[in-house]
Tab-separated table of N, CA and C in Angstrom:
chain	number	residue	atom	x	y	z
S	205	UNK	N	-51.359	-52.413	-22.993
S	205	UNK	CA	-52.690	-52.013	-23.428
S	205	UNK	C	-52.602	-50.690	-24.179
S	206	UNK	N	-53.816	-50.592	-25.261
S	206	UNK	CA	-53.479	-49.668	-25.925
S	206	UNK	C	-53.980	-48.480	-25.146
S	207	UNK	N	-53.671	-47.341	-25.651
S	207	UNK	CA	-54.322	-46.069	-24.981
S	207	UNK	C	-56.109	-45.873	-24.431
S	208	UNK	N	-56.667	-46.318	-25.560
S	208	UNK	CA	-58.504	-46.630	-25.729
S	208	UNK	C	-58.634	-47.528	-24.856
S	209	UNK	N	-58.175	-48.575	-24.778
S	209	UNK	CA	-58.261	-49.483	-23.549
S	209	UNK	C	-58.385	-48.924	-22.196
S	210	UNK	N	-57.499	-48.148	-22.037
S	210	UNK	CA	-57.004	-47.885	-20.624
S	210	UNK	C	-58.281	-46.812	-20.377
S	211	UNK	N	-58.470	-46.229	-21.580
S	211	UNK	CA	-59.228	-45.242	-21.190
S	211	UNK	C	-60.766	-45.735	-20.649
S	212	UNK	N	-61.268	-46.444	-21.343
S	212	UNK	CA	-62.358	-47.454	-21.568
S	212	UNK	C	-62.400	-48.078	-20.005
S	213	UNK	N	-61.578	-48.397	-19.382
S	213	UNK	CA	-61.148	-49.092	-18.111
S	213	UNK	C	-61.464	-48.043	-16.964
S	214	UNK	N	-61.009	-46.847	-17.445
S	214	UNK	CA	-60.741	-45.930	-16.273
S	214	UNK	C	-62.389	-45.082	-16.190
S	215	UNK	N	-62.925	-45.038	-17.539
S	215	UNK	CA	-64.379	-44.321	-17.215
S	215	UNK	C	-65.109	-45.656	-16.925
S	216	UNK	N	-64.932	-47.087	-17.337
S	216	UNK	CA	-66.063	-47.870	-16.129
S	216	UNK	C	-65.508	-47.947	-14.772
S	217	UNK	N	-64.454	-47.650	-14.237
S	217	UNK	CA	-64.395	-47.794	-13.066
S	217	UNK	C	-64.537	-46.688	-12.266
S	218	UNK	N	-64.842	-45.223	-13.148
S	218	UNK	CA	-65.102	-44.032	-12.824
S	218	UNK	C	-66.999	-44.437	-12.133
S	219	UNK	N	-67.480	-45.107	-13.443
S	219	UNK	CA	-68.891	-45.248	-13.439
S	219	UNK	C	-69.323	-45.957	-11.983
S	220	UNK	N	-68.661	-47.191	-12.393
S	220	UNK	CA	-68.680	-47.736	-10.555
S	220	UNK	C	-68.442	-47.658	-9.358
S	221	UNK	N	-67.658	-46.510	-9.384
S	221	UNK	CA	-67.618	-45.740	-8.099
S	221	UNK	C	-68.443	-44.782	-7.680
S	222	UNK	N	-68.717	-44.160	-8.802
S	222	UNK	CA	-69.734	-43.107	-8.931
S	222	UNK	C	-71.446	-44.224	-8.311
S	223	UNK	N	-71.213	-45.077	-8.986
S	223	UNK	CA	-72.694	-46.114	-8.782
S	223	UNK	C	-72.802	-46.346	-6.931
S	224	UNK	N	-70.680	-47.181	-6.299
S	224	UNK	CA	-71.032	-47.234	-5.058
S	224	UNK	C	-71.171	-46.247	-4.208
S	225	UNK	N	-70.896	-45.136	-5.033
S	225	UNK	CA	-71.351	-44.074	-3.644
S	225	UNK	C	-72.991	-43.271	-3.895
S	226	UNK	N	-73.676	-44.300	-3.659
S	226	UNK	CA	-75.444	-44.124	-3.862
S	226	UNK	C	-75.591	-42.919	-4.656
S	227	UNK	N	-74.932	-43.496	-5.977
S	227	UNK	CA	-75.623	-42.239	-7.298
S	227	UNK	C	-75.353	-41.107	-7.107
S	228	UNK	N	-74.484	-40.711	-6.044
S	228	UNK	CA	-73.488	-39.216	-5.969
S	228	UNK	C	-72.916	-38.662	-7.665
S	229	UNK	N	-72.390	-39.518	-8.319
S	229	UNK	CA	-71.654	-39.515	-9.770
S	229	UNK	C	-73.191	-40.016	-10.612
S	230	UNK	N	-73.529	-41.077	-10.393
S	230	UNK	CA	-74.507	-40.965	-12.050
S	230	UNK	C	-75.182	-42.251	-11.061
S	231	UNK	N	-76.611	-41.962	-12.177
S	231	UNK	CA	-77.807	-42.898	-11.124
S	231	UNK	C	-78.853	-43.660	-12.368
S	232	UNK	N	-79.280	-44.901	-12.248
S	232	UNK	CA	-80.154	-44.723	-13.667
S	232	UNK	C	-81.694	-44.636	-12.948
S	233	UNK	N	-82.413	-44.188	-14.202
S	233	UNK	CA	-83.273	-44.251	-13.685
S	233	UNK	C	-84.786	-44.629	-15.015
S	234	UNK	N	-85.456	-45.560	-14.353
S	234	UNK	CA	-86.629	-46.333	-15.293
S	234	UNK	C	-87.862	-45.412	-15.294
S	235	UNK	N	-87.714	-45.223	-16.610
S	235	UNK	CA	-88.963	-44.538	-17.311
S	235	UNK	C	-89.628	-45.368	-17.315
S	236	UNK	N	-91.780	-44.413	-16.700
S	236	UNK	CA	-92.625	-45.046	-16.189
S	236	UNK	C	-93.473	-44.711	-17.101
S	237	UNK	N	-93.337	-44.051	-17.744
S	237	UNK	CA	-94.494	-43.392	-18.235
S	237	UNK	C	-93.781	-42.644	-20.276
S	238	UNK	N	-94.971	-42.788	-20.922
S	238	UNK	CA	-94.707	-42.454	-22.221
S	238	UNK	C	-93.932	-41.112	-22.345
S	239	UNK	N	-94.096	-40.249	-21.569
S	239	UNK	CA	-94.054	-39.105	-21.670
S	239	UNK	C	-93.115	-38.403	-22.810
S	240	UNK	N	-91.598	-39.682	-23.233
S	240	UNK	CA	-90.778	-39.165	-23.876
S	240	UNK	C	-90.697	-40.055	-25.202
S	241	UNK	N	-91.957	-40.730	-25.450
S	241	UNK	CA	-91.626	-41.423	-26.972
S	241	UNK	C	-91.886	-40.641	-28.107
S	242	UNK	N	-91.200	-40.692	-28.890
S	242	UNK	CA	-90.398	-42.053	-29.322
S	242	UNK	C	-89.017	-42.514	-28.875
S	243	UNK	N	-88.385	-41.124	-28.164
S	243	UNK	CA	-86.460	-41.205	-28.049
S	243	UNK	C	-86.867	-41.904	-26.573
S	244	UNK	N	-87.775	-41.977	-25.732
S	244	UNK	CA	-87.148	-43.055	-24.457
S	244	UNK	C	-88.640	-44.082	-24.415
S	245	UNK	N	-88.277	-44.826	-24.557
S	245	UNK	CA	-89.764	-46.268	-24.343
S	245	UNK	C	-89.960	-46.141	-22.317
S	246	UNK	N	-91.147	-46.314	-22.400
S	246	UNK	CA	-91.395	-47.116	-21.298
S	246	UNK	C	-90.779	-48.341	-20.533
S	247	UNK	N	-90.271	-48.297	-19.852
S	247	UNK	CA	-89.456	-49.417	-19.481
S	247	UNK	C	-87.791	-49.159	-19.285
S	248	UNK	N	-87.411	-48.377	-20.490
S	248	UNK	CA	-85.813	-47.841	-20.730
S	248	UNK	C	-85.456	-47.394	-19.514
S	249	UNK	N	-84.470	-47.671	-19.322
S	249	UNK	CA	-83.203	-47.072	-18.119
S	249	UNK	C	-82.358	-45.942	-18.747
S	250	UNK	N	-82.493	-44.772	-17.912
S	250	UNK	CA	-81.785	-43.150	-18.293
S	250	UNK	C	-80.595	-43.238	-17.410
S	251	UNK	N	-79.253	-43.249	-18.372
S	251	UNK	CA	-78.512	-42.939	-16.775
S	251	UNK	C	-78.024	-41.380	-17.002
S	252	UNK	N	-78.127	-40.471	-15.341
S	252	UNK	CA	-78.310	-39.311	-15.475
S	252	UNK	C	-76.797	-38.994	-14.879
S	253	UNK	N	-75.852	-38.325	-15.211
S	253	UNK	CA	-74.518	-37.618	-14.334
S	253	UNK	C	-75.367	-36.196	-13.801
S	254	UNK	N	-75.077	-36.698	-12.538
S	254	UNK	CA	-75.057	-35.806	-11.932
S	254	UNK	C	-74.406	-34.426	-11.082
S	255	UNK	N	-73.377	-34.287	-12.342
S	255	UNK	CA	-72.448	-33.478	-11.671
S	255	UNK	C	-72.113	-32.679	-13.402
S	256	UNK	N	-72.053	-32.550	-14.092
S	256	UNK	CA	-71.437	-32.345	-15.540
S	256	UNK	C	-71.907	-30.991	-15.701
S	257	UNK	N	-73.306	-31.099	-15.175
S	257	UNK	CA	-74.038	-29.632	-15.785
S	257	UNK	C	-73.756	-28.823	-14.584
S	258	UNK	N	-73.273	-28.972	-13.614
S	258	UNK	CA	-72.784	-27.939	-12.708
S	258	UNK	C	-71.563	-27.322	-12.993
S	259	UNK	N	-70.625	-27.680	-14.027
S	259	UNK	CA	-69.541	-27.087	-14.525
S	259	UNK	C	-70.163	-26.441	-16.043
S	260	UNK	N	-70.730	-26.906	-16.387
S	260	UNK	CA	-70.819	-26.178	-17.905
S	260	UNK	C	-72.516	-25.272	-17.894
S	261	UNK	N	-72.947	-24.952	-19.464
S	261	UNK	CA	-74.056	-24.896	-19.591
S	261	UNK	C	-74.855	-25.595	-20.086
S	262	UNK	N	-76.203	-25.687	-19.540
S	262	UNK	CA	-77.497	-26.694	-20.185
S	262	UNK	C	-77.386	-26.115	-21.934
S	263	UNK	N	-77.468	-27.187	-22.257
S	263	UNK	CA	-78.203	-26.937	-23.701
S	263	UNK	C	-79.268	-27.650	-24.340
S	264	UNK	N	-80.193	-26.480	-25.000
S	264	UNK	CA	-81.617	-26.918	-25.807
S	264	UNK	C	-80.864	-28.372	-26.226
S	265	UNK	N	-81.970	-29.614	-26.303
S	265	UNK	CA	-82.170	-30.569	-26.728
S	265	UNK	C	-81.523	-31.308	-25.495
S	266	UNK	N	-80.563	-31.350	-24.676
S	266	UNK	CA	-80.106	-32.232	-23.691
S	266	UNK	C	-81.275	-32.917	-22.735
S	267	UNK	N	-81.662	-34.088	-22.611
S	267	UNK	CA	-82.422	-34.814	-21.647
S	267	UNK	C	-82.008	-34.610	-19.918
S	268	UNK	N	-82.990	-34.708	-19.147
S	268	UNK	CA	-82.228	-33.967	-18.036
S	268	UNK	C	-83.429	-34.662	-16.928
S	269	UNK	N	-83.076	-35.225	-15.679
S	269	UNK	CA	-83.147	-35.439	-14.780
S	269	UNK	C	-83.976	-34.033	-14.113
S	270	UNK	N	-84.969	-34.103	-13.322
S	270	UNK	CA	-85.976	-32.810	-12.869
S	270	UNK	C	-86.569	-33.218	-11.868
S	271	UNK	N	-86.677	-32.433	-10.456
S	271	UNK	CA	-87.058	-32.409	-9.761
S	271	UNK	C	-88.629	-31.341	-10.234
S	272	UNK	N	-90.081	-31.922	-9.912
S	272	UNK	CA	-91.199	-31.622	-10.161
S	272	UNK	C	-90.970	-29.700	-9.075
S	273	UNK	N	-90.987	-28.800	-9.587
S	273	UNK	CA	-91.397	-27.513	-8.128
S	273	UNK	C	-92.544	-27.610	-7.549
S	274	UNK	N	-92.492	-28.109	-6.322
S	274	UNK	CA	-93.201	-28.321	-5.130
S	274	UNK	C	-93.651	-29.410	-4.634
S	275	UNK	N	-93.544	-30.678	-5.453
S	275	UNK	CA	-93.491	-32.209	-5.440
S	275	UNK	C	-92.436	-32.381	-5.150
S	276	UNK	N	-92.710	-33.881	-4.785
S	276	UNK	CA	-91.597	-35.153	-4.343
S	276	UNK	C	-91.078	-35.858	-6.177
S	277	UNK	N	-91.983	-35.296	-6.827
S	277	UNK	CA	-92.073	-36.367	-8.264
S	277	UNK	C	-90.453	-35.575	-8.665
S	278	UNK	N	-89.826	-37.113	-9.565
S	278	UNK	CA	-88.497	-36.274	-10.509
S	278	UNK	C	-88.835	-36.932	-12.133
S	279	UNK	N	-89.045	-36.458	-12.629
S	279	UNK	CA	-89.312	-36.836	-14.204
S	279	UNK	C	-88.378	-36.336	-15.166
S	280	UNK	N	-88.259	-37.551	-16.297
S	280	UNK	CA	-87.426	-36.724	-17.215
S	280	UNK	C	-87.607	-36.149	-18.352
S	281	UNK	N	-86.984	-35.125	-18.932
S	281	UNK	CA	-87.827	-34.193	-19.840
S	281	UNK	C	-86.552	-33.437	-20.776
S	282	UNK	N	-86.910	-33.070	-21.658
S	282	UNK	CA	-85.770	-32.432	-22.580
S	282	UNK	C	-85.910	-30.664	-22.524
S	283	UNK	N	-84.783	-30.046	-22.517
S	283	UNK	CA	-84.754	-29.000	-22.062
S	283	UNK	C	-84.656	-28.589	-23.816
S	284	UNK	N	-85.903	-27.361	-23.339
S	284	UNK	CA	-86.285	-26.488	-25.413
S	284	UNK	C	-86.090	-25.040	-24.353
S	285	UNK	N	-86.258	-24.133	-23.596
S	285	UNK	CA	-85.848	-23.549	-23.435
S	285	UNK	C	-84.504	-22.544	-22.259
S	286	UNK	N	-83.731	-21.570	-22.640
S	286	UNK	CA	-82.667	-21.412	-22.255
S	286	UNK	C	-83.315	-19.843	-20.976
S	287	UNK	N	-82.500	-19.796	-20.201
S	287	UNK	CA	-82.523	-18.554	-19.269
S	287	UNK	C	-82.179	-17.781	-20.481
S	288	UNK	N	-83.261	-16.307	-20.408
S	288	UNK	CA	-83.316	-15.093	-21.171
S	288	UNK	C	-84.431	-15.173	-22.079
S	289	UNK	N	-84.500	-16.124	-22.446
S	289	UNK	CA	-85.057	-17.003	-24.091
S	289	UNK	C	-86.904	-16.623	-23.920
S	290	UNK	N	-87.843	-16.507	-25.159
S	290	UNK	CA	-88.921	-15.798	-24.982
S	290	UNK	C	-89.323	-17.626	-25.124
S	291	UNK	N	-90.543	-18.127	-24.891
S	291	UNK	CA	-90.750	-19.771	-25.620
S	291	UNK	C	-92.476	-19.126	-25.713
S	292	UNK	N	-92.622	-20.123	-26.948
S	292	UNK	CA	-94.352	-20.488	-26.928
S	292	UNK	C	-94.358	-21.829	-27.966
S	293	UNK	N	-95.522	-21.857	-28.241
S	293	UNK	CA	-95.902	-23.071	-28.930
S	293	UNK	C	-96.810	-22.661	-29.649
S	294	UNK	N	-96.938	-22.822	-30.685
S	294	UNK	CA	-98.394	-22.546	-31.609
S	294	UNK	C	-98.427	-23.937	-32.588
S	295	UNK	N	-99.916	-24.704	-32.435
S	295	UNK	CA	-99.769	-25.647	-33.355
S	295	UNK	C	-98.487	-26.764	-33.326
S	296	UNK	N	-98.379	-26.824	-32.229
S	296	UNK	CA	-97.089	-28.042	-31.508
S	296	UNK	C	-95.200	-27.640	-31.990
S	297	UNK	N	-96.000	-26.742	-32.754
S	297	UNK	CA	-94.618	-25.676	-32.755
S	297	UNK	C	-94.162	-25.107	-32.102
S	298	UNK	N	-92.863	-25.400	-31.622
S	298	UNK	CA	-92.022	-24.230	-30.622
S	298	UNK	C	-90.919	-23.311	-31.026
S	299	UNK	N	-91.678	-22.428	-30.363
S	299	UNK	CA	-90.915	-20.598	-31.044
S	299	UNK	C	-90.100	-20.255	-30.140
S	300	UNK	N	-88.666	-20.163	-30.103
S	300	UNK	CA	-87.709	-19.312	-29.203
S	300	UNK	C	-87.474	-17.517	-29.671
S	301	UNK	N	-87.978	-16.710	-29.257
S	301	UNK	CA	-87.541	-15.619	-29.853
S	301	UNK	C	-88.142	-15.096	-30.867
S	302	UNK	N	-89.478	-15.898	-30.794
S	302	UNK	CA	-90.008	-15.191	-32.270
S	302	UNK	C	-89.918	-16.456	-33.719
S	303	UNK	N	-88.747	-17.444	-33.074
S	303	UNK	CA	-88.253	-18.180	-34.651
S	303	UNK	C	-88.564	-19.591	-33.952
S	304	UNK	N	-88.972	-20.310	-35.123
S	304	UNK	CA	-89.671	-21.967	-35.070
S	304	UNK	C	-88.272	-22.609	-34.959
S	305	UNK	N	-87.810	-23.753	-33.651
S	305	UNK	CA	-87.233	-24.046	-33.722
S	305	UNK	C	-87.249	-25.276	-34.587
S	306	UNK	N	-85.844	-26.083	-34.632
S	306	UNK	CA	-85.839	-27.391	-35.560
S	306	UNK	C	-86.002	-28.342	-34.141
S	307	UNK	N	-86.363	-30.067	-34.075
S	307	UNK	CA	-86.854	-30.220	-33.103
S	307	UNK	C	-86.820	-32.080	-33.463
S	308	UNK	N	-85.345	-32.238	-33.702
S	308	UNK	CA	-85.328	-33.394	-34.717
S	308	UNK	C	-85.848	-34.738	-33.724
S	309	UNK	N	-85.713	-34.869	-32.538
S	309	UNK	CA	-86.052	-35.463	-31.624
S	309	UNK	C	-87.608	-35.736	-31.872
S	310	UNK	N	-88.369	-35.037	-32.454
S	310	UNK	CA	-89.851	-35.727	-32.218
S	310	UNK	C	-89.980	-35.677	-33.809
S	311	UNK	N	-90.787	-37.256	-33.301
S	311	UNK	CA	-91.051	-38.292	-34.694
S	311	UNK	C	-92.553	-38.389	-34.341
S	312	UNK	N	-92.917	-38.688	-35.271
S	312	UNK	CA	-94.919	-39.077	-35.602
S	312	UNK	C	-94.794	-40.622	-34.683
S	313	UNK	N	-95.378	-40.988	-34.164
S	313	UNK	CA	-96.126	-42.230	-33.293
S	313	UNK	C	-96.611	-42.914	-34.521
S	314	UNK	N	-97.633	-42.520	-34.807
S	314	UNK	CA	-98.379	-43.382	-35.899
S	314	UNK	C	-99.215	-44.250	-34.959
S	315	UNK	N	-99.629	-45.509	-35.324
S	315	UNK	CA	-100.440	-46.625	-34.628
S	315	UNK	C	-99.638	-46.998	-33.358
S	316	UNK	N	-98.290	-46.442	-33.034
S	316	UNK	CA	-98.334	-47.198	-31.739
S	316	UNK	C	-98.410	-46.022	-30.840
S	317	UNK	N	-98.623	-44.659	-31.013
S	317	UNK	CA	-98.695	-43.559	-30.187
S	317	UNK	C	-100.308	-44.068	-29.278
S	318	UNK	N	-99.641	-43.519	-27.870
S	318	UNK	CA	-100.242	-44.204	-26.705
S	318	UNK	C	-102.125	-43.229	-26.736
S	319	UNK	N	-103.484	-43.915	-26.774
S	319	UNK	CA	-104.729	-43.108	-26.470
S	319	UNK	C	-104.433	-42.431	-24.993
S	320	UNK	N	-104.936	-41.589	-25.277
S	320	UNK	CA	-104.984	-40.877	-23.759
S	320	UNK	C	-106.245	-39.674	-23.623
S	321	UNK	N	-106.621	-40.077	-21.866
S	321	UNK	CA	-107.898	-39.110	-21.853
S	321	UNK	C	-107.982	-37.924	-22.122
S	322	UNK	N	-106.637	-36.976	-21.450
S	322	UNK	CA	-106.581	-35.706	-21.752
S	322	UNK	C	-105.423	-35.214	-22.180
S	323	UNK	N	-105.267	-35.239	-23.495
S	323	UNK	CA	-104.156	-34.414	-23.786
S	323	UNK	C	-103.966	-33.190	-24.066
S	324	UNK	N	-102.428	-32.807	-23.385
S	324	UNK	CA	-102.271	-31.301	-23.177
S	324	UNK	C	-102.551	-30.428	-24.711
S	325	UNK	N	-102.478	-29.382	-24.520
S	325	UNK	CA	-102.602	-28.368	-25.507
S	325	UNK	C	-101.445	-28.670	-26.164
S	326	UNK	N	-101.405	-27.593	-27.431
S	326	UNK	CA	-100.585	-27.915	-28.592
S	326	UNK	C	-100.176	-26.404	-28.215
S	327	UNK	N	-100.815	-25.398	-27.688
S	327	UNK	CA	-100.499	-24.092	-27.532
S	327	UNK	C	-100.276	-23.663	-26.255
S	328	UNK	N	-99.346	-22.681	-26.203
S	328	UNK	CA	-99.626	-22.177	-25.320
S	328	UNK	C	-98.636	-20.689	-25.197
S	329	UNK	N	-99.227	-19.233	-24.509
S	329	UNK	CA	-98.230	-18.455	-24.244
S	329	UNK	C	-97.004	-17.921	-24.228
S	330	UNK	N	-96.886	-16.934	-24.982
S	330	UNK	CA	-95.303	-16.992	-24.664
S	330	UNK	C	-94.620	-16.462	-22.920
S	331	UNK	N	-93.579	-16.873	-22.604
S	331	UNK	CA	-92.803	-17.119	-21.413
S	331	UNK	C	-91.718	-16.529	-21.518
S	332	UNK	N	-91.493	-15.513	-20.666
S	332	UNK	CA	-89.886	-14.995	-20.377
S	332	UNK	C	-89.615	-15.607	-19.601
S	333	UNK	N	-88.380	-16.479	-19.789
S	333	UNK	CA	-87.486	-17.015	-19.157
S	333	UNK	C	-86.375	-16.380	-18.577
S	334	UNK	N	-86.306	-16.056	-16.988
S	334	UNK	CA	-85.556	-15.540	-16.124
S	334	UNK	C	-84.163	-16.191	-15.836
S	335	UNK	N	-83.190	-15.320	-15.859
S	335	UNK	CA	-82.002	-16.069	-15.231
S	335	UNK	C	-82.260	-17.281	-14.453
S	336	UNK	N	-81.314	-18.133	-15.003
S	336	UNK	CA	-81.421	-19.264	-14.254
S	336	UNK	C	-82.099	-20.666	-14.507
S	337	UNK	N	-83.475	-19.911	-15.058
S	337	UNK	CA	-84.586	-20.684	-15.620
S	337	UNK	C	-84.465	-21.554	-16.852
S	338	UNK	N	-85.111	-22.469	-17.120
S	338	UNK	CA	-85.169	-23.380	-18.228
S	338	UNK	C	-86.717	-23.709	-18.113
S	339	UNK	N	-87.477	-24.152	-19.453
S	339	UNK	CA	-88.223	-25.083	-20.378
S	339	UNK	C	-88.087	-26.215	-20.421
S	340	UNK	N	-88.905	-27.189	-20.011
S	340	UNK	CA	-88.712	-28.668	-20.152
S	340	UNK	C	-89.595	-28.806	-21.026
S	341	UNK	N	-89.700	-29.818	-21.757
S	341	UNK	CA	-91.052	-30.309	-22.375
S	341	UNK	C	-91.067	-31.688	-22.903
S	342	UNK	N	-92.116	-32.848	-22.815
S	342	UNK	CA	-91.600	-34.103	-22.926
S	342	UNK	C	-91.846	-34.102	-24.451
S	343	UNK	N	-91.337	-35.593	-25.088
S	343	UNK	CA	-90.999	-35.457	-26.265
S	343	UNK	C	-92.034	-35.797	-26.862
S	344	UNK	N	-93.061	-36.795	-26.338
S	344	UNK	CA	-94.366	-36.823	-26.644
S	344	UNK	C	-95.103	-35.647	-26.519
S	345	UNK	N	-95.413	-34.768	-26.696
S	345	UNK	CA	-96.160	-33.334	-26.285
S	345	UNK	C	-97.662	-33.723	-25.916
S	346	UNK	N	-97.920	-34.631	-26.559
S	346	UNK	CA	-99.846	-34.572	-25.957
S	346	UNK	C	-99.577	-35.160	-24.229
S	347	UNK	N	-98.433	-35.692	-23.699
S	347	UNK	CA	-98.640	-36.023	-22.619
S	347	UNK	C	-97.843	-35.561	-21.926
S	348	UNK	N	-97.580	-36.140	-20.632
S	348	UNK	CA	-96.241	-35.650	-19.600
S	348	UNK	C	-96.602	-34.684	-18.905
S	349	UNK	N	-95.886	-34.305	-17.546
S	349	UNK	CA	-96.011	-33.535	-16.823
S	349	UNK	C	-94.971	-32.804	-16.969
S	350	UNK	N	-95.278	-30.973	-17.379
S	350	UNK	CA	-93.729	-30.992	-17.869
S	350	UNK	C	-94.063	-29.220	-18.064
S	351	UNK	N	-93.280	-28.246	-18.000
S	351	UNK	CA	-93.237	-26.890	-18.033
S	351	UNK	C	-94.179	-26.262	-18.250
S	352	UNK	N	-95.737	-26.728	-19.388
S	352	UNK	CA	-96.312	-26.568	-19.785
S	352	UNK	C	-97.772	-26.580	-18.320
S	353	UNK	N	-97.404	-27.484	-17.435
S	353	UNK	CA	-97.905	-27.972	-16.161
S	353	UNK	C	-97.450	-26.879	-14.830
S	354	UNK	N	-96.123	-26.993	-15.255
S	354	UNK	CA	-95.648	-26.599	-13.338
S	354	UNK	C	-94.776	-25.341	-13.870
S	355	UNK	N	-94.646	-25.185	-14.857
S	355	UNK	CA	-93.813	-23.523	-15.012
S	355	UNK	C	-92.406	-24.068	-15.432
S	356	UNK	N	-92.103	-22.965	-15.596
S	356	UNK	CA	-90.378	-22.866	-16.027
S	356	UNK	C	-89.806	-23.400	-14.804
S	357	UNK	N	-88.269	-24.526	-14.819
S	357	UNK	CA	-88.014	-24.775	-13.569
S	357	UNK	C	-86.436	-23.878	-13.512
S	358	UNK	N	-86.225	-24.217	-12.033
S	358	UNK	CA	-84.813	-23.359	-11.592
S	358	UNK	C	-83.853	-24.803	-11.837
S	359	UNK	N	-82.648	-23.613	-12.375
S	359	UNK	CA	-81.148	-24.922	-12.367
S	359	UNK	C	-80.673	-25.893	-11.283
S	360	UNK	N	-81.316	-25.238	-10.241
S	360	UNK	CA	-81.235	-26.445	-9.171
S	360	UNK	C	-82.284	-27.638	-8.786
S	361	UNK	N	-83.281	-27.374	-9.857
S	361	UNK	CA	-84.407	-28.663	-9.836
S	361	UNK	C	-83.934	-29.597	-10.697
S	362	UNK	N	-82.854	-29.318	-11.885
S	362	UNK	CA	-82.415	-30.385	-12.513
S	362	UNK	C	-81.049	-30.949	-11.616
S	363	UNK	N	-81.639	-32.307	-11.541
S	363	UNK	CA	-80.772	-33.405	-11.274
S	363	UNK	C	-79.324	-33.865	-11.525
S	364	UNK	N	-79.751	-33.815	-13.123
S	364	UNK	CA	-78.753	-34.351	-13.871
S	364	UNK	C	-78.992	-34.591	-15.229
S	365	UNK	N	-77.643	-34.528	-16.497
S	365	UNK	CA	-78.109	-35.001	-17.693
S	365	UNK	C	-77.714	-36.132	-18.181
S	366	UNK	N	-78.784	-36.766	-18.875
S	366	UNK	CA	-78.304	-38.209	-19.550
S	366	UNK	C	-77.821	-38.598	-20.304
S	367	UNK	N	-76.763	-39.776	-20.075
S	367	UNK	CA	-75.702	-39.635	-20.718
S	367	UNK	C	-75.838	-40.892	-21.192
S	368	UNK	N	-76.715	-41.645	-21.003
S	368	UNK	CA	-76.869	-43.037	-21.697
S	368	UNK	C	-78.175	-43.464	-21.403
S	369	UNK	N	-79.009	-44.124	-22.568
S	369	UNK	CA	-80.597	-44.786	-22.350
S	369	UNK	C	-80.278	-46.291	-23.041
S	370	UNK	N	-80.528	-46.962	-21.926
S	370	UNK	CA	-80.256	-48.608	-22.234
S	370	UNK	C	-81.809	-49.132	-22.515
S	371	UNK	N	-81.808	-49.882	-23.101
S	371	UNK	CA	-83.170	-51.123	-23.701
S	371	UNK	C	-84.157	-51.410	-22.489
S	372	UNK	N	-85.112	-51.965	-23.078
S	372	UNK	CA	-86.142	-52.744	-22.060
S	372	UNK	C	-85.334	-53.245	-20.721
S	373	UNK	N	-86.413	-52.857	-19.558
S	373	UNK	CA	-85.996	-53.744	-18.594
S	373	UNK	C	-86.547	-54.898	-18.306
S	374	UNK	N	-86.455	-56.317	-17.855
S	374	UNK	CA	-87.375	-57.543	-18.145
S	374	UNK	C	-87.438	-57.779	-16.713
């Protein structure tokens, strides 16, 4: 077998071990809610590693597994800001530091973007972000429960980051 092979062999059987020991290594998990369209549909399966970001650092744009602060809820949400980092929003724009970030992840809905009763603000405050701390925000912005809701979260409310989003579930 060639080298790619073997390798290919050894991270699915990494994956499936990781799977039999109840999502210790990586877990998927079915998005319920719009919160992240257009990049995750309703229905899509996130699979999250749960161990990767405990060796390295989070970075802006990575999707990430979140424990809600002070709920049972875990939702998933894309991390826009970093520990230190100033954040606001003006006009669905988000400012790190003073500067508009780029934010290639959100696309216009158009006719299939979901009605909803109350959608969140387009603005809001700027935020010092404390050691440790991160910015979530879903990719849909008029909806989701998400930093803008429950505050900046701590590195130990994220779960895990995702490392693969598979199709409809039937």
């Amino acid at each position: 077998m060639n080298f790619f092979v073997k390798l290919g062999l050894f991270l699915l059987a990494v994956v499936m071990v990781g799977f039999a020991f109840g999502g210790w290594l990586t877990v998927g998990v079915t998005m319920t809610s719009s919160a992240m369209l257009p990049s995750i549909k309703d229905g899509m399966v996130v699979f999250v590693n749960r161990t990767s970001y405990q060796v390295r650092d989070l970075r802006r744009g990575e999707i990430v597994l979140v424990r809600v602060p002070g709920q049972e809820l875990q939702v998933v949400r894309r991390i826009v800001g970093l520990p230190g980092e100033t954040i606001d929003m003006q006009a669905g724009h988000v400012f790190i530091n003073g500067n508009k970030i780029d934010e290639p992840w959100l696309a216009p809905l158009g006719a299939d973007e979901p009605k909803l009763d109350a959608p969140l603000s387009d603005y809001f405050s700027p935020v010092v972000l404390g050691e440790g701390s991160y910015y979530v925000l879903s990719d849909f912005r008029k909806a989701g429960n998400d930093s803008r809701t429950f505050g900046p979260i701590r590195k130990d409310s994220i779960l895990g980051t995702a490392w693969s989003i598979f199709g409809r579930v039937i």
